[in-house]
């Protein structure tokens, strides 16, 4: 069991998987935080210490999804030479804003099973 830092009291954390999302690569993010810290702090909390705890790093772009694993020394190496197609990219799922908004509205105001037919919402 590990405690996750929190504002007033730490919360207990027990999980099998943690997913962290970021628009930054792990080394760039690390250096943006720690480069201004004293040297001894960078040695205690080195980038290698962070990297070895990352089991899998996925990089997504409009074209592909690439997987990387840490080499145990300095860097993340690709799992495959060529990434796989990204089915989540906007160009893979072209949806207009109007269509997307209409589907969202329909899903929010869908009538629950067993509700009375013909009932109208009260005016705001």
mmCIF file with all atom_site columns, C-alpha atoms in Angstrom:
data_model
loop_
_atom_site.group_PDB
_atom_site.id
_atom_site.type_symbol
_atom_site.label_atom_id
_atom_site.label_alt_id
_atom_site.label_comp_id
_atom_site.label_asym_id
_atom_site.label_entity_id
_atom_site.label_seq_id
_atom_site.pdbx_PDB_ins_code
_atom_site.Cartn_x
_atom_site.Cartn_y
_atom_site.Cartn_z
_atom_site.occupancy
_atom_site.B_iso_or_equiv
_atom_site.pdbx_formal_charge
_atom_site.auth_seq_id
_atom_site.auth_comp_id
_atom_site.auth_asym_id
_atom_site.auth_atom_id
_atom_site.pdbx_PDB_model_num
ATOM 1   C CA . UNK A 1 1   ? 0.000   0.000  0.000   1.00 0.00 ? 1   UNK A CA 1
ATOM 2   C CA . UNK A 1 2   ? 1.304   3.444  -0.936  1.00 0.00 ? 2   UNK A CA 1
ATOM 3   C CA . UNK A 1 3   ? 0.075   6.865  0.087   1.00 0.00 ? 3   UNK A CA 1
ATOM 4   C CA . UNK A 1 4   ? -0.711  9.444  -2.570  1.00 0.00 ? 4   UNK A CA 1
ATOM 5   C CA . UNK A 1 5   ? 0.035   12.997 -1.451  1.00 0.00 ? 5   UNK A CA 1
ATOM 6   C CA . UNK A 1 6   ? -3.037  15.110 -0.906  1.00 0.00 ? 6   UNK A CA 1
ATOM 7   C CA . UNK A 1 7   ? -3.705  18.623 0.349   1.00 0.00 ? 7   UNK A CA 1
ATOM 8   C CA . UNK A 1 8   ? -4.845  17.872 3.904   1.00 0.00 ? 8   UNK A CA 1
ATOM 9   C CA . UNK A 1 9   ? -4.150  14.172 4.410   1.00 0.00 ? 9   UNK A CA 1
ATOM 10  C CA . UNK A 1 10  ? -2.543  11.530 2.226   1.00 0.00 ? 10  UNK A CA 1
ATOM 11  C CA . UNK A 1 11  ? -4.842  8.985  0.606   1.00 0.00 ? 11  UNK A CA 1
ATOM 12  C CA . UNK A 1 12  ? -4.108  5.267  0.537   1.00 0.00 ? 12  UNK A CA 1
ATOM 13  C CA . UNK A 1 13  ? -3.398  3.996  -2.939  1.00 0.00 ? 13  UNK A CA 1
ATOM 14  C CA . UNK A 1 14  ? -3.556  0.327  -3.947  1.00 0.00 ? 14  UNK A CA 1
ATOM 15  C CA . UNK A 1 15  ? -3.806  -0.384 -7.659  1.00 0.00 ? 15  UNK A CA 1
ATOM 16  C CA . UNK A 1 16  ? -2.474  -2.639 -10.367 1.00 0.00 ? 16  UNK A CA 1
ATOM 17  C CA . UNK A 1 17  ? -2.363  -0.021 -13.114 1.00 0.00 ? 17  UNK A CA 1
ATOM 18  C CA . UNK A 1 18  ? -1.726  3.705  -13.170 1.00 0.00 ? 18  UNK A CA 1
ATOM 19  C CA . UNK A 1 19  ? -2.193  5.606  -16.413 1.00 0.00 ? 19  UNK A CA 1
ATOM 20  C CA . UNK A 1 20  ? -0.571  9.022  -16.694 1.00 0.00 ? 20  UNK A CA 1
ATOM 21  C CA . UNK A 1 21  ? -1.386  11.199 -19.676 1.00 0.00 ? 21  UNK A CA 1
ATOM 22  C CA . UNK A 1 22  ? 0.666   14.160 -20.752 1.00 0.00 ? 22  UNK A CA 1
ATOM 23  C CA . UNK A 1 23  ? 1.376   16.140 -23.905 1.00 0.00 ? 23  UNK A CA 1
ATOM 24  C CA . UNK A 1 24  ? 5.080   16.003 -22.907 1.00 0.00 ? 24  UNK A CA 1
ATOM 25  C CA . UNK A 1 25  ? 7.654   13.235 -23.154 1.00 0.00 ? 25  UNK A CA 1
ATOM 26  C CA . UNK A 1 26  ? 8.717   11.892 -19.776 1.00 0.00 ? 26  UNK A CA 1
ATOM 27  C CA . UNK A 1 27  ? 12.278  13.259 -19.934 1.00 0.00 ? 27  UNK A CA 1
ATOM 28  C CA . UNK A 1 28  ? 11.149  16.735 -21.010 1.00 0.00 ? 28  UNK A CA 1
ATOM 29  C CA . UNK A 1 29  ? 8.584   16.882 -18.248 1.00 0.00 ? 29  UNK A CA 1
ATOM 30  C CA . UNK A 1 30  ? 11.083  15.653 -15.655 1.00 0.00 ? 30  UNK A CA 1
ATOM 31  C CA . UNK A 1 31  ? 13.707  18.221 -16.644 1.00 0.00 ? 31  UNK A CA 1
ATOM 32  C CA . UNK A 1 32  ? 11.191  21.075 -16.666 1.00 0.00 ? 32  UNK A CA 1
ATOM 33  C CA . UNK A 1 33  ? 10.554  20.354 -12.980 1.00 0.00 ? 33  UNK A CA 1
ATOM 34  C CA . UNK A 1 34  ? 13.962  19.273 -11.656 1.00 0.00 ? 34  UNK A CA 1
ATOM 35  C CA . UNK A 1 35  ? 16.467  21.359 -13.628 1.00 0.00 ? 35  UNK A CA 1
ATOM 36  C CA . UNK A 1 36  ? 16.042  24.264 -11.212 1.00 0.00 ? 36  UNK A CA 1
ATOM 37  C CA . UNK A 1 37  ? 16.494  22.046 -8.145  1.00 0.00 ? 37  UNK A CA 1
ATOM 38  C CA . UNK A 1 38  ? 19.776  21.658 -6.226  1.00 0.00 ? 38  UNK A CA 1
ATOM 39  C CA . UNK A 1 39  ? 22.154  19.035 -7.636  1.00 0.00 ? 39  UNK A CA 1
ATOM 40  C CA . UNK A 1 40  ? 21.759  16.657 -4.659  1.00 0.00 ? 40  UNK A CA 1
ATOM 41  C CA . UNK A 1 41  ? 18.003  16.574 -5.256  1.00 0.00 ? 41  UNK A CA 1
ATOM 42  C CA . UNK A 1 42  ? 18.500  15.621 -8.905  1.00 0.00 ? 42  UNK A CA 1
ATOM 43  C CA . UNK A 1 43  ? 20.755  12.756 -7.827  1.00 0.00 ? 43  UNK A CA 1
ATOM 44  C CA . UNK A 1 44  ? 18.196  11.453 -5.325  1.00 0.00 ? 44  UNK A CA 1
ATOM 45  C CA . UNK A 1 45  ? 15.243  11.794 -7.695  1.00 0.00 ? 45  UNK A CA 1
ATOM 46  C CA . UNK A 1 46  ? 17.026  11.122 -10.994 1.00 0.00 ? 46  UNK A CA 1
ATOM 47  C CA . UNK A 1 47  ? 15.317  10.713 -14.333 1.00 0.00 ? 47  UNK A CA 1
ATOM 48  C CA . UNK A 1 48  ? 16.511  7.090  -14.404 1.00 0.00 ? 48  UNK A CA 1
ATOM 49  C CA . UNK A 1 49  ? 14.611  6.479  -11.167 1.00 0.00 ? 49  UNK A CA 1
ATOM 50  C CA . UNK A 1 50  ? 11.427  7.737  -12.811 1.00 0.00 ? 50  UNK A CA 1
ATOM 51  C CA . UNK A 1 51  ? 12.058  5.933  -16.108 1.00 0.00 ? 51  UNK A CA 1
ATOM 52  C CA . UNK A 1 52  ? 12.572  2.498  -14.578 1.00 0.00 ? 52  UNK A CA 1
ATOM 53  C CA . UNK A 1 53  ? 9.111   2.752  -12.986 1.00 0.00 ? 53  UNK A CA 1
ATOM 54  C CA . UNK A 1 54  ? 7.434   3.335  -16.350 1.00 0.00 ? 54  UNK A CA 1
ATOM 55  C CA . UNK A 1 55  ? 6.504   -0.130 -17.605 1.00 0.00 ? 55  UNK A CA 1
ATOM 56  C CA . UNK A 1 56  ? 5.156   0.999  -20.958 1.00 0.00 ? 56  UNK A CA 1
ATOM 57  C CA . UNK A 1 57  ? 5.245   4.360  -22.674 1.00 0.00 ? 57  UNK A CA 1
ATOM 58  C CA . UNK A 1 58  ? 2.746   4.919  -25.482 1.00 0.00 ? 58  UNK A CA 1
ATOM 59  C CA . UNK A 1 59  ? 3.166   7.819  -27.866 1.00 0.00 ? 59  UNK A CA 1
ATOM 60  C CA . UNK A 1 60  ? 0.147   8.710  -29.969 1.00 0.00 ? 60  UNK A CA 1
ATOM 61  C CA . UNK A 1 61  ? -0.046  11.016 -32.964 1.00 0.00 ? 61  UNK A CA 1
ATOM 62  C CA . UNK A 1 62  ? -2.539  11.473 -35.795 1.00 0.00 ? 62  UNK A CA 1
ATOM 63  C CA . UNK A 1 63  ? -0.986  8.599  -37.715 1.00 0.00 ? 63  UNK A CA 1
ATOM 64  C CA . UNK A 1 64  ? 0.185   5.921  -35.313 1.00 0.00 ? 64  UNK A CA 1
ATOM 65  C CA . UNK A 1 65  ? 0.549   4.594  -31.782 1.00 0.00 ? 65  UNK A CA 1
ATOM 66  C CA . UNK A 1 66  ? 4.117   3.705  -30.838 1.00 0.00 ? 66  UNK A CA 1
ATOM 67  C CA . UNK A 1 67  ? 5.083   1.616  -27.816 1.00 0.00 ? 67  UNK A CA 1
ATOM 68  C CA . UNK A 1 68  ? 8.379   1.991  -25.944 1.00 0.00 ? 68  UNK A CA 1
ATOM 69  C CA . UNK A 1 69  ? 10.078  0.164  -23.071 1.00 0.00 ? 69  UNK A CA 1
ATOM 70  C CA . UNK A 1 70  ? 12.930  1.420  -20.897 1.00 0.00 ? 70  UNK A CA 1
ATOM 71  C CA . UNK A 1 71  ? 16.330  -0.071 -21.730 1.00 0.00 ? 71  UNK A CA 1
ATOM 72  C CA . UNK A 1 72  ? 17.533  0.056  -18.110 1.00 0.00 ? 72  UNK A CA 1
ATOM 73  C CA . UNK A 1 73  ? 20.214  2.622  -18.895 1.00 0.00 ? 73  UNK A CA 1
ATOM 74  C CA . UNK A 1 74  ? 19.305  5.832  -20.611 1.00 0.00 ? 74  UNK A CA 1
ATOM 75  C CA . UNK A 1 75  ? 16.367  5.644  -22.964 1.00 0.00 ? 75  UNK A CA 1
ATOM 76  C CA . UNK A 1 76  ? 13.128  4.044  -24.125 1.00 0.00 ? 76  UNK A CA 1
ATOM 77  C CA . UNK A 1 77  ? 13.408  1.712  -27.106 1.00 0.00 ? 77  UNK A CA 1
ATOM 78  C CA . UNK A 1 78  ? 10.593  1.025  -29.566 1.00 0.00 ? 78  UNK A CA 1
ATOM 79  C CA . UNK A 1 79  ? 8.725   -2.255 -29.147 1.00 0.00 ? 79  UNK A CA 1
ATOM 80  C CA . UNK A 1 80  ? 8.083   -2.386 -32.898 1.00 0.00 ? 80  UNK A CA 1
ATOM 81  C CA . UNK A 1 81  ? 9.953   -0.635 -35.703 1.00 0.00 ? 81  UNK A CA 1
ATOM 82  C CA . UNK A 1 82  ? 6.713   0.668  -37.129 1.00 0.00 ? 82  UNK A CA 1
ATOM 83  C CA . UNK A 1 83  ? 3.824   1.959  -35.036 1.00 0.00 ? 83  UNK A CA 1
ATOM 84  C CA . UNK A 1 84  ? 0.288   0.725  -35.366 1.00 0.00 ? 84  UNK A CA 1
ATOM 85  C CA . UNK A 1 85  ? -2.521  2.786  -36.909 1.00 0.00 ? 85  UNK A CA 1
ATOM 86  C CA . UNK A 1 86  ? -4.206  5.141  -34.447 1.00 0.00 ? 86  UNK A CA 1
ATOM 87  C CA . UNK A 1 87  ? -7.965  4.419  -34.468 1.00 0.00 ? 87  UNK A CA 1
ATOM 88  C CA . UNK A 1 88  ? -8.544  7.236  -31.944 1.00 0.00 ? 88  UNK A CA 1
ATOM 89  C CA . UNK A 1 89  ? -7.182  10.031 -34.152 1.00 0.00 ? 89  UNK A CA 1
ATOM 90  C CA . UNK A 1 90  ? -9.661  12.629 -35.307 1.00 0.00 ? 90  UNK A CA 1
ATOM 91  C CA . UNK A 1 91  ? -9.020  11.816 -38.950 1.00 0.00 ? 91  UNK A CA 1
ATOM 92  C CA . UNK A 1 92  ? -9.757  8.140  -38.285 1.00 0.00 ? 92  UNK A CA 1
ATOM 93  C CA . UNK A 1 93  ? -13.158 9.084  -36.839 1.00 0.00 ? 93  UNK A CA 1
ATOM 94  C CA . UNK A 1 94  ? -14.368 12.118 -38.776 1.00 0.00 ? 94  UNK A CA 1
ATOM 95  C CA . UNK A 1 95  ? -17.343 13.459 -36.859 1.00 0.00 ? 95  UNK A CA 1
ATOM 96  C CA . UNK A 1 96  ? -18.690 16.942 -37.293 1.00 0.00 ? 96  UNK A CA 1
ATOM 97  C CA . UNK A 1 97  ? -19.237 19.039 -34.189 1.00 0.00 ? 97  UNK A CA 1
ATOM 98  C CA . UNK A 1 98  ? -22.990 19.190 -34.912 1.00 0.00 ? 98  UNK A CA 1
ATOM 99  C CA . UNK A 1 99  ? -23.315 15.408 -35.153 1.00 0.00 ? 99  UNK A CA 1
ATOM 100 C CA . UNK A 1 100 ? -21.207 14.860 -32.041 1.00 0.00 ? 100 UNK A CA 1
ATOM 101 C CA . UNK A 1 101 ? -23.180 17.446 -30.057 1.00 0.00 ? 101 UNK A CA 1
ATOM 102 C CA . UNK A 1 102 ? -26.523 15.961 -31.172 1.00 0.00 ? 102 UNK A CA 1
ATOM 103 C CA . UNK A 1 103 ? -25.422 12.430 -30.154 1.00 0.00 ? 103 UNK A CA 1
ATOM 104 C CA . UNK A 1 104 ? -24.249 13.727 -26.773 1.00 0.00 ? 104 UNK A CA 1
ATOM 105 C CA . UNK A 1 105 ? -27.549 15.554 -26.220 1.00 0.00 ? 105 UNK A CA 1
ATOM 106 C CA . UNK A 1 106 ? -29.556 12.463 -27.179 1.00 0.00 ? 106 UNK A CA 1
ATOM 107 C CA . UNK A 1 107 ? -27.565 10.281 -24.776 1.00 0.00 ? 107 UNK A CA 1
ATOM 108 C CA . UNK A 1 108 ? -28.066 12.729 -21.896 1.00 0.00 ? 108 UNK A CA 1
ATOM 109 C CA . UNK A 1 109 ? -31.808 13.168 -22.317 1.00 0.00 ? 109 UNK A CA 1
ATOM 110 C CA . UNK A 1 110 ? -32.640 9.596  -23.314 1.00 0.00 ? 110 UNK A CA 1
ATOM 111 C CA . UNK A 1 111 ? -35.731 8.334  -21.520 1.00 0.00 ? 111 UNK A CA 1
ATOM 112 C CA . UNK A 1 112 ? -34.963 5.687  -18.912 1.00 0.00 ? 112 UNK A CA 1
ATOM 113 C CA . UNK A 1 113 ? -36.665 2.327  -19.363 1.00 0.00 ? 113 UNK A CA 1
ATOM 114 C CA . UNK A 1 114 ? -40.161 2.321  -17.912 1.00 0.00 ? 114 UNK A CA 1
ATOM 115 C CA . UNK A 1 115 ? -40.621 6.113  -18.008 1.00 0.00 ? 115 UNK A CA 1
ATOM 116 C CA . UNK A 1 116 ? -44.000 7.519  -18.990 1.00 0.00 ? 116 UNK A CA 1
ATOM 117 C CA . UNK A 1 117 ? -44.395 8.423  -22.646 1.00 0.00 ? 117 UNK A CA 1
ATOM 118 C CA . UNK A 1 118 ? -45.293 12.025 -23.448 1.00 0.00 ? 118 UNK A CA 1
ATOM 119 C CA . UNK A 1 119 ? -43.854 13.614 -20.327 1.00 0.00 ? 119 UNK A CA 1
ATOM 120 C CA . UNK A 1 120 ? -42.186 16.939 -20.951 1.00 0.00 ? 120 UNK A CA 1
ATOM 121 C CA . UNK A 1 121 ? -39.433 18.652 -19.082 1.00 0.00 ? 121 UNK A CA 1
ATOM 122 C CA . UNK A 1 122 ? -40.381 21.614 -16.912 1.00 0.00 ? 122 UNK A CA 1
ATOM 123 C CA . UNK A 1 123 ? -39.340 24.995 -18.332 1.00 0.00 ? 123 UNK A CA 1
ATOM 124 C CA . UNK A 1 124 ? -36.178 26.519 -16.888 1.00 0.00 ? 124 UNK A CA 1
#
